[in-house]
GROMACS .gro file of C-alpha atoms in nm:
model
  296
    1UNK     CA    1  -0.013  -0.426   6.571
    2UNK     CA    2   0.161  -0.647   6.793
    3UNK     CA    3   0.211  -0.574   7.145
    4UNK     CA    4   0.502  -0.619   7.357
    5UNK     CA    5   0.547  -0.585   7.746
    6UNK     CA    6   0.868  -0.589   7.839
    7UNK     CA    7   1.016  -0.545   8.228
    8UNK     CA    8   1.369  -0.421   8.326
    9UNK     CA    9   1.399  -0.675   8.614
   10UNK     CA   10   1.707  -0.784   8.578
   11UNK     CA   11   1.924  -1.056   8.403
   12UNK     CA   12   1.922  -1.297   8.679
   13UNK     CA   13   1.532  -1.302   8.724
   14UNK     CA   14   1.512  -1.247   8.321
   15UNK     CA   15   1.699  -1.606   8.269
   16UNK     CA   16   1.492  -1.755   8.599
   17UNK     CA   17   1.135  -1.580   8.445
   18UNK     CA   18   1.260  -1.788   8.092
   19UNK     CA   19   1.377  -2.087   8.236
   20UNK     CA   20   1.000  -2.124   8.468
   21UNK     CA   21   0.854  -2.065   8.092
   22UNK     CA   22   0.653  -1.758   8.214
   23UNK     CA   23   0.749  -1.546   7.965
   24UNK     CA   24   0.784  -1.563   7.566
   25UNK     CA   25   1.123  -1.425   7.590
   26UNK     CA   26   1.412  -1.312   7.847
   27UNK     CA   27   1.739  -1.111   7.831
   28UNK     CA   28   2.074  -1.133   7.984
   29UNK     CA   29   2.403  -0.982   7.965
   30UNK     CA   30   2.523  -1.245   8.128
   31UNK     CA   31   2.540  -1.531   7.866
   32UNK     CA   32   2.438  -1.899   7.959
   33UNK     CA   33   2.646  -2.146   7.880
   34UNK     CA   34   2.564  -2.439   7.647
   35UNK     CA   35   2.529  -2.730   7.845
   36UNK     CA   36   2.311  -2.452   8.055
   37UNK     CA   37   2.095  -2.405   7.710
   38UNK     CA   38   2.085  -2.747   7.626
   39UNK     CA   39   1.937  -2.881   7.953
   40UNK     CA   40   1.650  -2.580   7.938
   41UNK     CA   41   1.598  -2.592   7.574
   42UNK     CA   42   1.656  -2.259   7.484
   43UNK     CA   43   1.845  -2.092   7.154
   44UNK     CA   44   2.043  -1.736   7.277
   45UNK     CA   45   2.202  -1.517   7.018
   46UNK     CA   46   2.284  -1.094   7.101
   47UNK     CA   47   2.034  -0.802   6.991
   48UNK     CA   48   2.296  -0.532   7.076
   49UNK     CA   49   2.624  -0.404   7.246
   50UNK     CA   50   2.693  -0.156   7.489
   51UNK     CA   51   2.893  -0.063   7.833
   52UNK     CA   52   2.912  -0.063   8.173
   53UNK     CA   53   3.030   0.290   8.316
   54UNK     CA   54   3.166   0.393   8.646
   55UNK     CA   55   2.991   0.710   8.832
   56UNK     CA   56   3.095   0.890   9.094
   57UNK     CA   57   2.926   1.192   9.309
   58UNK     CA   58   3.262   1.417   9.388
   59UNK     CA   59   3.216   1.756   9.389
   60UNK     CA   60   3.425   1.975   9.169
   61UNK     CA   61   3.480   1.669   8.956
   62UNK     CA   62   3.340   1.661   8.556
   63UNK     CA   63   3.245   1.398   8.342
   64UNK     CA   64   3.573   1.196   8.240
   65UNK     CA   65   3.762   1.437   8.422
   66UNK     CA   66   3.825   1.113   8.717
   67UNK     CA   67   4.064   0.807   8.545
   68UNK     CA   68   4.002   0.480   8.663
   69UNK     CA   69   4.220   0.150   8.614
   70UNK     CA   70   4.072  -0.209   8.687
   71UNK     CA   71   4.309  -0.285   8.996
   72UNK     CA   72   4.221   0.035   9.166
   73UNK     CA   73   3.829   0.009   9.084
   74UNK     CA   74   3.869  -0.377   9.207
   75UNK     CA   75   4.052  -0.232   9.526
   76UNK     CA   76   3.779   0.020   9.568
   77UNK     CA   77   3.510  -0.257   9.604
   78UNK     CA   78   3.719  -0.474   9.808
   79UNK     CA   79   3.716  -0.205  10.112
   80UNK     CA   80   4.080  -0.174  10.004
   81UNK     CA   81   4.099   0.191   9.916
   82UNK     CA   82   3.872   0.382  10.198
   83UNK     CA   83   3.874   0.764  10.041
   84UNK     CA   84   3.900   0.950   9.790
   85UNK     CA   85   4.307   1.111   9.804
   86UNK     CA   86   4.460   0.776   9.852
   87UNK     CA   87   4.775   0.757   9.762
   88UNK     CA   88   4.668   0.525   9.430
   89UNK     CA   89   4.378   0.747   9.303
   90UNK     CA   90   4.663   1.063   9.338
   91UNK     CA   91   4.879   0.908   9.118
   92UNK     CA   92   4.667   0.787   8.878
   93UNK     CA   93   4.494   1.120   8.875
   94UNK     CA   94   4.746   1.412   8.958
   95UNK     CA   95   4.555   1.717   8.836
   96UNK     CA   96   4.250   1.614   9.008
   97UNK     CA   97   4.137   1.783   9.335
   98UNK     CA   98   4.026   1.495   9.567
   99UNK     CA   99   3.907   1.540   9.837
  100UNK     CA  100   3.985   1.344  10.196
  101UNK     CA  101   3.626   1.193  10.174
  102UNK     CA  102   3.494   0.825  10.230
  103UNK     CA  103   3.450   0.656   9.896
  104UNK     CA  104   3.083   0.489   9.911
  105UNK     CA  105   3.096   0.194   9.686
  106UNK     CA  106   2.696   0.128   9.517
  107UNK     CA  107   2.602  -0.188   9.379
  108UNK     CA  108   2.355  -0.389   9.232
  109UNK     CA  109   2.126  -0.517   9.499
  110UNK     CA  110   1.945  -0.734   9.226
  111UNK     CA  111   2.094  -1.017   8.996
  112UNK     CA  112   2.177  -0.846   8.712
  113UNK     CA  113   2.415  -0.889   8.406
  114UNK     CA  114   2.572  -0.520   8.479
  115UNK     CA  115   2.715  -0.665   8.805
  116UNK     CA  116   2.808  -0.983   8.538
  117UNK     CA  117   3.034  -0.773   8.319
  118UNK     CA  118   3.142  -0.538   8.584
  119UNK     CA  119   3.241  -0.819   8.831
  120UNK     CA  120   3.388  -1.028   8.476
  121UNK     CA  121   3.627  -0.718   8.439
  122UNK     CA  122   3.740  -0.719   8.806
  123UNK     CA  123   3.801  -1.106   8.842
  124UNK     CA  124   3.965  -1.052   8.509
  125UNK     CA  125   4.193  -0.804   8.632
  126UNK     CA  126   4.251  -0.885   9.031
  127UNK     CA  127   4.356  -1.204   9.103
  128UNK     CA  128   4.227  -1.097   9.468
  129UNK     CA  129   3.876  -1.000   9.345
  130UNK     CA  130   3.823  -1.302   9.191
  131UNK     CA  131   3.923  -1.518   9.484
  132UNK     CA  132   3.720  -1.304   9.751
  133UNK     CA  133   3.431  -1.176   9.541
  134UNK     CA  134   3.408  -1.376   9.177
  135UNK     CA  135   3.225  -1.312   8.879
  136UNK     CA  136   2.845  -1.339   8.877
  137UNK     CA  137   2.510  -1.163   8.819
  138UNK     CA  138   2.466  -1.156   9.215
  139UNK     CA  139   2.762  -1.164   9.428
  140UNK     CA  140   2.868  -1.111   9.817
  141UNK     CA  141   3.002  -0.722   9.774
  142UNK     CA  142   3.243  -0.679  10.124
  143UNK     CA  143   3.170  -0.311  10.142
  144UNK     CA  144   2.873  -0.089   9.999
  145UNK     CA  145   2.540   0.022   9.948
  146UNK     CA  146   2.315  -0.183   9.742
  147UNK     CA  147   2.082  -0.017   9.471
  148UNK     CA  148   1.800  -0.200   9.312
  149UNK     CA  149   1.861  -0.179   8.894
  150UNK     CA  150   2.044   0.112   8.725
  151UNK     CA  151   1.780   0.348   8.858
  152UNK     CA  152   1.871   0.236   9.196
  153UNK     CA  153   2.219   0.259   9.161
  154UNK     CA  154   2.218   0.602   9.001
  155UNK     CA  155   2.002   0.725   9.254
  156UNK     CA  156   2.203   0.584   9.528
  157UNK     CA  157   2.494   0.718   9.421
  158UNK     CA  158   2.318   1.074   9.333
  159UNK     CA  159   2.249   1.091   9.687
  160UNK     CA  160   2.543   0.989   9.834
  161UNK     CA  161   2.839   1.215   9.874
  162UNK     CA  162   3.120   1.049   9.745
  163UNK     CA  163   2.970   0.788   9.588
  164UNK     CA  164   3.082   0.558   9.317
  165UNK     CA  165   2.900   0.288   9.121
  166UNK     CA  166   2.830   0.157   8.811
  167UNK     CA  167   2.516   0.185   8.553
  168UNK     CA  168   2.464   0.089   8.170
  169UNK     CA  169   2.598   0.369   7.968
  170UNK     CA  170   2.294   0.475   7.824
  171UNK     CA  171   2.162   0.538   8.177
  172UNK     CA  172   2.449   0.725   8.252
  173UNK     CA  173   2.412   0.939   7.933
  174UNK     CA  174   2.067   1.049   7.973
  175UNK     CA  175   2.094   1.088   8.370
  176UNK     CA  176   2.355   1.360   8.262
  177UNK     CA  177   2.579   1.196   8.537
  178UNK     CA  178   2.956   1.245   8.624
  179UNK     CA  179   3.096   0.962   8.449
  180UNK     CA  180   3.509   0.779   8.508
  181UNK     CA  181   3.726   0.735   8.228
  182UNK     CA  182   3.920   0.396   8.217
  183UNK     CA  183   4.295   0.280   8.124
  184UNK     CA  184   4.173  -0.034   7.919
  185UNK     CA  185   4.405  -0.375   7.852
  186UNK     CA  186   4.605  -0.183   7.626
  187UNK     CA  187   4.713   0.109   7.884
  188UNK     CA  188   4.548   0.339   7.713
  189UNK     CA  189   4.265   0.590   7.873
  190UNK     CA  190   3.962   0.595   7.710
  191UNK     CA  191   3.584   0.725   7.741
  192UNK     CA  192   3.247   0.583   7.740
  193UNK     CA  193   3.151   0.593   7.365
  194UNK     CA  194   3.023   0.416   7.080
  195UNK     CA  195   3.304   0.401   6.937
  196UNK     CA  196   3.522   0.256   7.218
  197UNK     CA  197   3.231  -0.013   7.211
  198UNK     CA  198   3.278  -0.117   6.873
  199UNK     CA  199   3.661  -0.134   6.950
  200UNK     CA  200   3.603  -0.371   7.201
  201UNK     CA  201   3.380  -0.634   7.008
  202UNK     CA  202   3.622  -0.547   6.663
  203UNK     CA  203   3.760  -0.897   6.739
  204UNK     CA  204   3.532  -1.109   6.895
  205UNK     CA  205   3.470  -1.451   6.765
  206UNK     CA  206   3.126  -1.488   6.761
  207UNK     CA  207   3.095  -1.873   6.677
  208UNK     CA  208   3.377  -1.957   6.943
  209UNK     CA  209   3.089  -1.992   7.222
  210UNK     CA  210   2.787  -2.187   7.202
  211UNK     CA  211   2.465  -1.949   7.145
  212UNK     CA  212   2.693  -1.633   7.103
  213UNK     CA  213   2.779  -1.629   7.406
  214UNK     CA  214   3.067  -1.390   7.422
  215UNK     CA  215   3.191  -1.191   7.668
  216UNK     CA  216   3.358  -0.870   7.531
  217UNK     CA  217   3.507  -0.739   7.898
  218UNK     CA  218   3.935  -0.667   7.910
  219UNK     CA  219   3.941  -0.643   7.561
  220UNK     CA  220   4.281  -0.575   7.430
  221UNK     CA  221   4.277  -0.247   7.164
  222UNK     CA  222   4.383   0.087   7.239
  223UNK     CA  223   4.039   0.204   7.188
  224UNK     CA  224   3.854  -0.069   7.395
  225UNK     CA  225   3.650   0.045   7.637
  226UNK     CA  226   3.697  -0.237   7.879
  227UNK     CA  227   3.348  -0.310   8.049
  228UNK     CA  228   3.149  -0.419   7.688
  229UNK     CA  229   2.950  -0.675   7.646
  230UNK     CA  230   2.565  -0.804   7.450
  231UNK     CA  231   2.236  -0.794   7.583
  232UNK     CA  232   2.141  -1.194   7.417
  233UNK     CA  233   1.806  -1.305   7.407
  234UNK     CA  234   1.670  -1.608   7.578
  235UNK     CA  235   1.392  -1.818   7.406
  236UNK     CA  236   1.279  -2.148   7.407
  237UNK     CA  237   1.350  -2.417   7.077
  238UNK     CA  238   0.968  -2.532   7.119
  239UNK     CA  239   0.760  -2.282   7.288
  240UNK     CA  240   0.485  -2.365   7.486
  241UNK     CA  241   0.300  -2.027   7.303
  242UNK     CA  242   0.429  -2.064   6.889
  243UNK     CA  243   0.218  -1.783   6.810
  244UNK     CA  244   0.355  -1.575   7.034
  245UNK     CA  245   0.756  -1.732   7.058
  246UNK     CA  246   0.704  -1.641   6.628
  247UNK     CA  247   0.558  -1.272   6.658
  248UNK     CA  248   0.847  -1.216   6.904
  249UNK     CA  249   1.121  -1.358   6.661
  250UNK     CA  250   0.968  -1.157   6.404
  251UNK     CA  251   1.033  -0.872   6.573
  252UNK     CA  252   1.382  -0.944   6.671
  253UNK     CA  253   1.481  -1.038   6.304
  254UNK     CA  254   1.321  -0.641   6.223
  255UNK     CA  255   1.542  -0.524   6.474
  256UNK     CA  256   1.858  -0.705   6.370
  257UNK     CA  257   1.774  -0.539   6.000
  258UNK     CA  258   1.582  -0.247   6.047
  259UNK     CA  259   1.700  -0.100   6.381
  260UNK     CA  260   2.058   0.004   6.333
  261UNK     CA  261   1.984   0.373   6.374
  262UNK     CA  262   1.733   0.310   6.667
  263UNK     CA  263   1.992   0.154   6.868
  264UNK     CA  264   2.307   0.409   6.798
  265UNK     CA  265   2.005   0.671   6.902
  266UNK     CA  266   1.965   0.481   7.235
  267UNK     CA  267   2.318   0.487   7.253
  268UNK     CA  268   2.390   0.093   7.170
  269UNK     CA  269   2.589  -0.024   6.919
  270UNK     CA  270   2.398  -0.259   6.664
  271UNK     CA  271   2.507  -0.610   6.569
  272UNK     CA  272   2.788  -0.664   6.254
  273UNK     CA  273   2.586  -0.764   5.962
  274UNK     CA  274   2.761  -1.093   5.945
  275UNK     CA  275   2.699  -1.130   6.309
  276UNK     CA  276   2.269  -1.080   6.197
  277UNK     CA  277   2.284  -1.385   5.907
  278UNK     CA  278   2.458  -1.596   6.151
  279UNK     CA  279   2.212  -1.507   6.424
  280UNK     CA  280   1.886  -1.511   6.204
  281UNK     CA  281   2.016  -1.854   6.066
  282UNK     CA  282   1.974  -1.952   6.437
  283UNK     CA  283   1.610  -1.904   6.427
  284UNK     CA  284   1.555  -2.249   6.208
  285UNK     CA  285   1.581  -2.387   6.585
  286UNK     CA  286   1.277  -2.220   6.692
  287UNK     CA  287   1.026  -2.468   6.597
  288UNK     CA  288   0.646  -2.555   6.655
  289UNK     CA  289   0.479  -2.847   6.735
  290UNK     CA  290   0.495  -2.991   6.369
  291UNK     CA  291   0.898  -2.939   6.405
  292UNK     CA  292   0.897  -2.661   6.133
  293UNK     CA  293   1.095  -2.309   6.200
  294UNK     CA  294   0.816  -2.093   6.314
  295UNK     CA  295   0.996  -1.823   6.120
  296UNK     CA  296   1.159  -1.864   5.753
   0.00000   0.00000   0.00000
């Protein structure tokens, strides 16, 4: 019987909506750091995995048929690589039919924690990217077209002939759209999946970073897919609304339990159950006026 309103406006104005105390909750995929929660009072843990996808409008050219490695997708969004038979994308994709076409780069126009892991994964792999660009969830793109959210971007690049950008994976899935395949840390090539997911937070060390706050991009694996990373929830240790801050846990301790299945449907991959006890053990921080957990 509770209701919840939730907006898709992005990570950056999810943590700025949060830290202004205008909503009950936010949600980033771009993690804050702890001295970051610590001065605005708020507890973070992740509510589920997925990735970031590259997706390209090339005619002639399937889904996964197009391979991708991080220098050449960094390259790409530096204005390095202008079209699509460079030299570079031949060789990494011989078989393919590319055409002599100008490669339209789509980003983000809005802070987001997609451009966070994508831009992570580029700085991470190009020591050029991350001196000219960097690794944020808004950054100063040299070439491109801007798109406002994954619907932007999709559509963007949907409309634009030789376009390439990137979009949650579940977007990409249920747009039907023509996604890359990537050559992860390992040199391997490897799809968009689930499973590739999983791969890629197999070793993570949750309790290394203050509230969770992993980043799962350049994992090594030979099944890594190498853009991963959580969606964490943002909410404050003494909220200015109890009733609602507890209603809200509630629900996100459900989830954690009850929602594995709902989350491989939407094509996220759930938590590790002894990621959930160390997360719901979390929630003793979230406390009302009297100091007591709101939630046991």
């Amino acid at each position: 019987g509770v209701g919840l309103n939730y907006q898709s406006i992005g990570s950056g104005a999810g943590i700025k909506q949060i830290q202004a105390k205008t909503v009950t909750f936010g949600a980033s995929d771009a993690p804050l750091k702890g001295e970051q929660l610590e001065k605005d009072g708020l507890v973070q843990f992740p509510m589920v995995m997925g990735g970031v996808v590259p997706v390209v409008n090339l005619d002639g050219i399937k889904p996964g048929e197009l391979v991708l490695d991080g220098v050449t997708f960094a390259k790409i969004y530096l204005g390095e690589i202008k079209t699509w038979d460079d030299p570079a994308l031949k060789k990494l994709n011989p078989n393919a039919k590319l055409p002599s076409q100008a490669i339209a780069p789509v980003y983000r126009s809005d802070g987001s924690g997609t451009t966070f892991l994508f831009t992570d994964y580029l700085a991470k792999v190009s020591a050029d990217f991350k001196s000219k660009v960097g690794s944020s969830t808004s950054v100063k793109w040299p070439v491109g077209l801007g798109g406002k959210g994954n619907e932007g971007v999709a559509a963007t690049v949907g409309q634009t002939k030789g376009g390439i950008g990137y979009v949650e994976f579940a977007y990409a899935k249920v747009n039907k759209m023509t996604h890359v395949n990537m050559i992860n840390a390992s040199g391997k090539t490897v799809a968009p999946e689930l499973a590739a997911f999983q791969a890629a937070a197999a070793n993570a060390d949750w309790s290394s970073q203050p509230g969770f706050g992993v980043v799962l991009t350049n994992q090594t694996g030979e099944q890594a897919w190498p853009i991963t990373g959580a969606t964490f929830i943002l909410i404050h240790k003494q909220p200015a609304k109890p009733d609602d801050a507890a209603a809200a846990v509630k629900f996100f301790k459900w989830a954690l339990e009850k929602g594995d299945k709902m989350a491989a449907e939407l094509d996220y991959v759930p938590m590790p159950d002894a990621v959930v006890k160390k997360i719901e053990a979390s929630f003793s921080q979230i406390v009302g006026a009297d100091g007591k957990p709101l939630v046991n």
